[in-house]
mmCIF file with all atom_site columns, C-alpha atoms in Angstrom:
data_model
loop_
_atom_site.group_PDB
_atom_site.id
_atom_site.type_symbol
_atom_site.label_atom_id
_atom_site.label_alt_id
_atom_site.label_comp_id
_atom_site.label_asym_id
_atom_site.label_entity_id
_atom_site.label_seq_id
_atom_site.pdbx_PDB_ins_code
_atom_site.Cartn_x
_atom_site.Cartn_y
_atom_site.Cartn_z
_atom_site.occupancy
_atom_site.B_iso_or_equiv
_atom_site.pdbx_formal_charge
_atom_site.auth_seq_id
_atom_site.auth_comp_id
_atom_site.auth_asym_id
_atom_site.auth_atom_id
_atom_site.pdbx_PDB_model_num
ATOM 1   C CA . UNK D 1 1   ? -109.908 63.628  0.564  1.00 71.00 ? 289 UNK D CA 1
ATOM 2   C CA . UNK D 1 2   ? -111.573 66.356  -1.451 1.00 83.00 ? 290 UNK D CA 1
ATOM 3   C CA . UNK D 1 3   ? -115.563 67.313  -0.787 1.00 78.00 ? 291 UNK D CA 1
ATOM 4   C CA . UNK D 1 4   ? -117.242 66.834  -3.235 1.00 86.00 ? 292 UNK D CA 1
ATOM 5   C CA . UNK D 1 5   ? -119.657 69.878  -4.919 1.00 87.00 ? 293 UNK D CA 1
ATOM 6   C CA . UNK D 1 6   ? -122.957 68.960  -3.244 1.00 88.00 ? 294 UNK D CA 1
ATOM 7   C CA . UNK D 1 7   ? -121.028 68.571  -0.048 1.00 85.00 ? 295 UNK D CA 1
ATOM 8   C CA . UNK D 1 8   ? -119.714 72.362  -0.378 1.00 85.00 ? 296 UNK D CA 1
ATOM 9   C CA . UNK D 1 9   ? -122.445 73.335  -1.296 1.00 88.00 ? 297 UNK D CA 1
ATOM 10  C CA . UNK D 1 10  ? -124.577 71.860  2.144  1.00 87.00 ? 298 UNK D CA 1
ATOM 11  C CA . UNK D 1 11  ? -121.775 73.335  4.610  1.00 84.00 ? 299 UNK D CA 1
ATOM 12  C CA . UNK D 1 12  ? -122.232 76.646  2.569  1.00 84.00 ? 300 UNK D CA 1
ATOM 13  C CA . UNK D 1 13  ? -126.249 76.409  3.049  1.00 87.00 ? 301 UNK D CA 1
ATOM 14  C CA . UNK D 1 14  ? -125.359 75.056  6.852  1.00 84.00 ? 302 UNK D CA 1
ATOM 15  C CA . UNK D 1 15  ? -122.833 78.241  7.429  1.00 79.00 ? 303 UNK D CA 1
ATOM 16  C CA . UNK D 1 16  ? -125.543 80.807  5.946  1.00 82.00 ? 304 UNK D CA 1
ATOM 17  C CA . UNK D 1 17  ? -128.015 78.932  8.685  1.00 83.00 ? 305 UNK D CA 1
ATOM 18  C CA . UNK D 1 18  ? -125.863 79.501  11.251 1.00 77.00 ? 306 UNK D CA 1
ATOM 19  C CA . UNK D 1 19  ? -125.275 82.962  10.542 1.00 77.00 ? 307 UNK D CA 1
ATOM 20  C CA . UNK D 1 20  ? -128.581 84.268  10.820 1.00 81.00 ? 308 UNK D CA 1
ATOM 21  C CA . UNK D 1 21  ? -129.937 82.070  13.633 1.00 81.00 ? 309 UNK D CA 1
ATOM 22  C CA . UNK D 1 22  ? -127.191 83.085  15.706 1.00 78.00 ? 310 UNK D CA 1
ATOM 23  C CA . UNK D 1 23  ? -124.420 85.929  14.065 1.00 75.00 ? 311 UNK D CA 1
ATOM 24  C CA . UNK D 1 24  ? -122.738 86.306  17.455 1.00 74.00 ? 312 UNK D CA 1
ATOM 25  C CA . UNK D 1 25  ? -122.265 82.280  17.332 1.00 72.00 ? 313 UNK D CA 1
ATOM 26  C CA . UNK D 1 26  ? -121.017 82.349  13.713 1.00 70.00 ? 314 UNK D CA 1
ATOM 27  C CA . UNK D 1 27  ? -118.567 85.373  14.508 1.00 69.00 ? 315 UNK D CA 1
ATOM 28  C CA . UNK D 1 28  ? -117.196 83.471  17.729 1.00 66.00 ? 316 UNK D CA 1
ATOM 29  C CA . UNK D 1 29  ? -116.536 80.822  15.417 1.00 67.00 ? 317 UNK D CA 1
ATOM 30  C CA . UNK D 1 30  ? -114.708 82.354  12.704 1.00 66.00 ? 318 UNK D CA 1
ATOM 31  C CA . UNK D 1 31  ? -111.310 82.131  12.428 1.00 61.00 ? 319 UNK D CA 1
ATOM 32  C CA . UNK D 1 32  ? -110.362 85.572  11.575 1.00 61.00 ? 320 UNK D CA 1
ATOM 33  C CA . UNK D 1 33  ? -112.618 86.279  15.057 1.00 60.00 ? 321 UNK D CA 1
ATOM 34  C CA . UNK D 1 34  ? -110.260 83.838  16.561 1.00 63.00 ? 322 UNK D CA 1
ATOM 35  C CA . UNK D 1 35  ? -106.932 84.984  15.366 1.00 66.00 ? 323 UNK D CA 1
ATOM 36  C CA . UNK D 1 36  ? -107.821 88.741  16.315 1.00 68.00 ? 324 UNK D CA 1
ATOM 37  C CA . UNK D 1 37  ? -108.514 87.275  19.285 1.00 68.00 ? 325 UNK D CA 1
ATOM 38  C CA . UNK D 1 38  ? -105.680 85.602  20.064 1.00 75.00 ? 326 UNK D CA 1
ATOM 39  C CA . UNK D 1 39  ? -103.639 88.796  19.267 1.00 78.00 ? 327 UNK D CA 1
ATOM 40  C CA . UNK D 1 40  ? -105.288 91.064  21.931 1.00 81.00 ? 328 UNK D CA 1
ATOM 41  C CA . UNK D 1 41  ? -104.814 88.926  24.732 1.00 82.00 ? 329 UNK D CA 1
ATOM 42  C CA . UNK D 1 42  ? -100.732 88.327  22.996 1.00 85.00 ? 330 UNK D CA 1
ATOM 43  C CA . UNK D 1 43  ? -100.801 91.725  23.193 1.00 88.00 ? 331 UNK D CA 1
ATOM 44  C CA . UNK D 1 44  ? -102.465 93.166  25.836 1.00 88.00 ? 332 UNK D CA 1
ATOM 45  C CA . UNK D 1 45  ? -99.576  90.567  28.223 1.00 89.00 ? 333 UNK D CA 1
ATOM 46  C CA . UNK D 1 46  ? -96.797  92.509  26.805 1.00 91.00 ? 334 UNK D CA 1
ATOM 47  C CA . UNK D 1 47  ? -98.228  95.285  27.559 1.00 93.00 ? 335 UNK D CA 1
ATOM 48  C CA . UNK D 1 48  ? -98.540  94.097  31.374 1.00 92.00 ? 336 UNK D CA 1
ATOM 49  C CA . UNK D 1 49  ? -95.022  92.240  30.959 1.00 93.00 ? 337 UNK D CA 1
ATOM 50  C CA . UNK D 1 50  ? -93.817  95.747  30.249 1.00 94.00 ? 338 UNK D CA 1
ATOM 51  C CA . UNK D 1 51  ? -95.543  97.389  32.706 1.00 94.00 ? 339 UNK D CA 1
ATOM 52  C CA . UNK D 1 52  ? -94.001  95.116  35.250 1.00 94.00 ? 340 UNK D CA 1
ATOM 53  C CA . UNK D 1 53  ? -90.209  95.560  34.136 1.00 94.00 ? 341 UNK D CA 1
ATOM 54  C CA . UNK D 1 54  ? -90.744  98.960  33.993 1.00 94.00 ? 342 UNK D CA 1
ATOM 55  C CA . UNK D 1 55  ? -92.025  99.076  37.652 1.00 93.00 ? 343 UNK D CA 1
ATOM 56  C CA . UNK D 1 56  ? -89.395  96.214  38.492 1.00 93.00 ? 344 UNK D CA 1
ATOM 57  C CA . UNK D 1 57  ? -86.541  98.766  36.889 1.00 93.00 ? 345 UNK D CA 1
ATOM 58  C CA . UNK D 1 58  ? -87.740  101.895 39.153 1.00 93.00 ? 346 UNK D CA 1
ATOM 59  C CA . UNK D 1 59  ? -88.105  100.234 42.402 1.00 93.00 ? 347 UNK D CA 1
ATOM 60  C CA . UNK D 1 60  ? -84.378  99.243  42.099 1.00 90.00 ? 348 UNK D CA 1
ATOM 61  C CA . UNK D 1 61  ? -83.072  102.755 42.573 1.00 91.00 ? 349 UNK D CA 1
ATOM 62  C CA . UNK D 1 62  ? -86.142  103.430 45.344 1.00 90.00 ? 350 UNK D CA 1
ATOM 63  C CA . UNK D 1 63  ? -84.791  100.438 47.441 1.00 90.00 ? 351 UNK D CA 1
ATOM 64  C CA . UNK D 1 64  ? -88.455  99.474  47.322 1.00 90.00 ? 352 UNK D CA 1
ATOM 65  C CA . UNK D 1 65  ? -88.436  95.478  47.475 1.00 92.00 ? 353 UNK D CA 1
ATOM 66  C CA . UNK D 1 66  ? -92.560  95.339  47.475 1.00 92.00 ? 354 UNK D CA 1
ATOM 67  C CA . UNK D 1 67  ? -92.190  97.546  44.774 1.00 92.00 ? 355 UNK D CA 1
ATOM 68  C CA . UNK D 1 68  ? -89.630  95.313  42.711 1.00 93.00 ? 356 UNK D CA 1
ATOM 69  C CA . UNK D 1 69  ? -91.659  92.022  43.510 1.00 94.00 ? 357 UNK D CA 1
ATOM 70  C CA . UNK D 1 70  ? -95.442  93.550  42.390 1.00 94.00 ? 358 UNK D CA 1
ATOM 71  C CA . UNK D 1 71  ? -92.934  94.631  38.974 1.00 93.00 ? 359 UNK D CA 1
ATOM 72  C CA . UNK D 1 72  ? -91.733  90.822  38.624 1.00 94.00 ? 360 UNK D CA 1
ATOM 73  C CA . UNK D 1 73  ? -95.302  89.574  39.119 1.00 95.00 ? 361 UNK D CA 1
ATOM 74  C CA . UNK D 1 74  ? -96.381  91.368  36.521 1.00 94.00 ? 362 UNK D CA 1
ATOM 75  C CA . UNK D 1 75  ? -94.171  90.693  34.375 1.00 93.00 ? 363 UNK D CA 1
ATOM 76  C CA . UNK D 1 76  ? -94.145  86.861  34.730 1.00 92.00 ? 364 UNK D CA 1
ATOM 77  C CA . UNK D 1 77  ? -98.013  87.426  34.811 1.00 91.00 ? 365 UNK D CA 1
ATOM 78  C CA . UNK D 1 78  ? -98.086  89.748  31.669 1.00 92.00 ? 366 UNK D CA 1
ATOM 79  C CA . UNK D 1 79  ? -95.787  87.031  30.113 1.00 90.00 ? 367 UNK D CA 1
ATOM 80  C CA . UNK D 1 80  ? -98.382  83.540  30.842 1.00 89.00 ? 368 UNK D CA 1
ATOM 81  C CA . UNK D 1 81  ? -101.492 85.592  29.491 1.00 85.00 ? 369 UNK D CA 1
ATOM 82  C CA . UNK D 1 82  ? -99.375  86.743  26.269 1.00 85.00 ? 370 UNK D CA 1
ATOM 83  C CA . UNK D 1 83  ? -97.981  83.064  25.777 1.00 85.00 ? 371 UNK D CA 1
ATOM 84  C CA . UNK D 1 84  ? -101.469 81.696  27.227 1.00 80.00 ? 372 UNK D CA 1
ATOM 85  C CA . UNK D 1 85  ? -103.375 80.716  23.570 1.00 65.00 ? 373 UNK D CA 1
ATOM 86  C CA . UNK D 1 86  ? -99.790  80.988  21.865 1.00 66.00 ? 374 UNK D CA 1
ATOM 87  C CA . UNK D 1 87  ? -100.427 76.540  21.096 1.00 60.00 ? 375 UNK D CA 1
ATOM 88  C CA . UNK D 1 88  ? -104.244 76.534  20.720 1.00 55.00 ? 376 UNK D CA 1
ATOM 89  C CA . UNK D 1 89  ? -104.536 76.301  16.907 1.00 53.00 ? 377 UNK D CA 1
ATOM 90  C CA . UNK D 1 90  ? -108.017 75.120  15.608 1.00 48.00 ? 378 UNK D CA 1
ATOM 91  C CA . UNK D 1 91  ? -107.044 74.169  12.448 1.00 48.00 ? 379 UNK D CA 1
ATOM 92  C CA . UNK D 1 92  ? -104.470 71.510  14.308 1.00 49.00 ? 380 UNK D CA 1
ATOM 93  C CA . UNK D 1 93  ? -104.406 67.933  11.933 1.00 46.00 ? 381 UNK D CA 1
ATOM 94  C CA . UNK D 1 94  ? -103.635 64.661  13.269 1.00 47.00 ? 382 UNK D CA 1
ATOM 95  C CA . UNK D 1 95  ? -100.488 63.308  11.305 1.00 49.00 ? 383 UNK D CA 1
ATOM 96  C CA . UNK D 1 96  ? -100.844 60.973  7.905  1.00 51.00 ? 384 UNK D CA 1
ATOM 97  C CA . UNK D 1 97  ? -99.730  58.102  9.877  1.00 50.00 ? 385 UNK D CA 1
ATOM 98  C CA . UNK D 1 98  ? -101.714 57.951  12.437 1.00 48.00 ? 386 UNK D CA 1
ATOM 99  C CA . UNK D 1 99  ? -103.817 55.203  11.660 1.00 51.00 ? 387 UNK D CA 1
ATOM 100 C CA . UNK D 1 100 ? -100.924 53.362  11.278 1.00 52.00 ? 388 UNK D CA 1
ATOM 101 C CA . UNK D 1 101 ? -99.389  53.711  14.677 1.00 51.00 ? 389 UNK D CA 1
ATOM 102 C CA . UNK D 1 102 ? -99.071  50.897  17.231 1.00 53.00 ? 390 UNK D CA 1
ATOM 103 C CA . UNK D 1 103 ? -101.439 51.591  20.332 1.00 53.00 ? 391 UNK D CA 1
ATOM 104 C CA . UNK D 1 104 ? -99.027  52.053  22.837 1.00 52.00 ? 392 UNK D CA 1
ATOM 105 C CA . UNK D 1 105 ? -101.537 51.988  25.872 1.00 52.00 ? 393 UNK D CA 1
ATOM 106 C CA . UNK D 1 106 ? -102.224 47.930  25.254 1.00 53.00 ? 394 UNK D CA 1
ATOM 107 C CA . UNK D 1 107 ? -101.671 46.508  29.129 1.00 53.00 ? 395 UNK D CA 1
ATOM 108 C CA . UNK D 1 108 ? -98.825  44.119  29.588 1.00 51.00 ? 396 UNK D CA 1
ATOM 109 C CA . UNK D 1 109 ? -99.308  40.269  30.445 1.00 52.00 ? 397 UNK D CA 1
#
């Protein structure tokens, strides 16, 4: 369902309200805020992931094995924090049917 032109209108005038009440409010809740974001902490992980195979690859010649574990720490470390907000979309919809789906949580007689 479409909003109508007075509606888009009020969330404009409620938006421009927000924004100068509170600006750092209305840029934590922007999306582009968001996505940028989302792809410093993606990127700053592979960064650490990379860090951490590079370490892992020059304790193998060394012989170091503290050396090799810290490296595959921090590269299954580096790896969570890239993947960490890889699912958290804020624009996620519920599907069209799902209104029409049985409630499967009904107890049992």
């Amino acid at each position: 369902m479409e909003l109508s032109h007075f509606e888009k209108q009020e969330l404009d005038k409620i938006a421009r309200g927000l924004e100068e009440d509170d600006p750092r409010l209305a840029t934590l809740m922007s999306l582009q805020d968001l996505r940028g974001h989302r792809w410093k902490r993606t990127e700053r992980g592979l960064l650490v992931a990379l860090g951490g195979l590079g370490i892992l690859l020059v304790s193998l010649p060394l012989g170091s094995l503290p050396l090799g574990v810290m490296g595959f720490m921090m590269m299954g470390g580096g790896t969570y924090w890239a993947t960490l907000l890889m699912d958290d979309s804020p624009l996620r919809r519920a599907p069209k049917n799902a209104g029409n789906l049985p409630n499967t949580h009904e107890e049992l007689p």
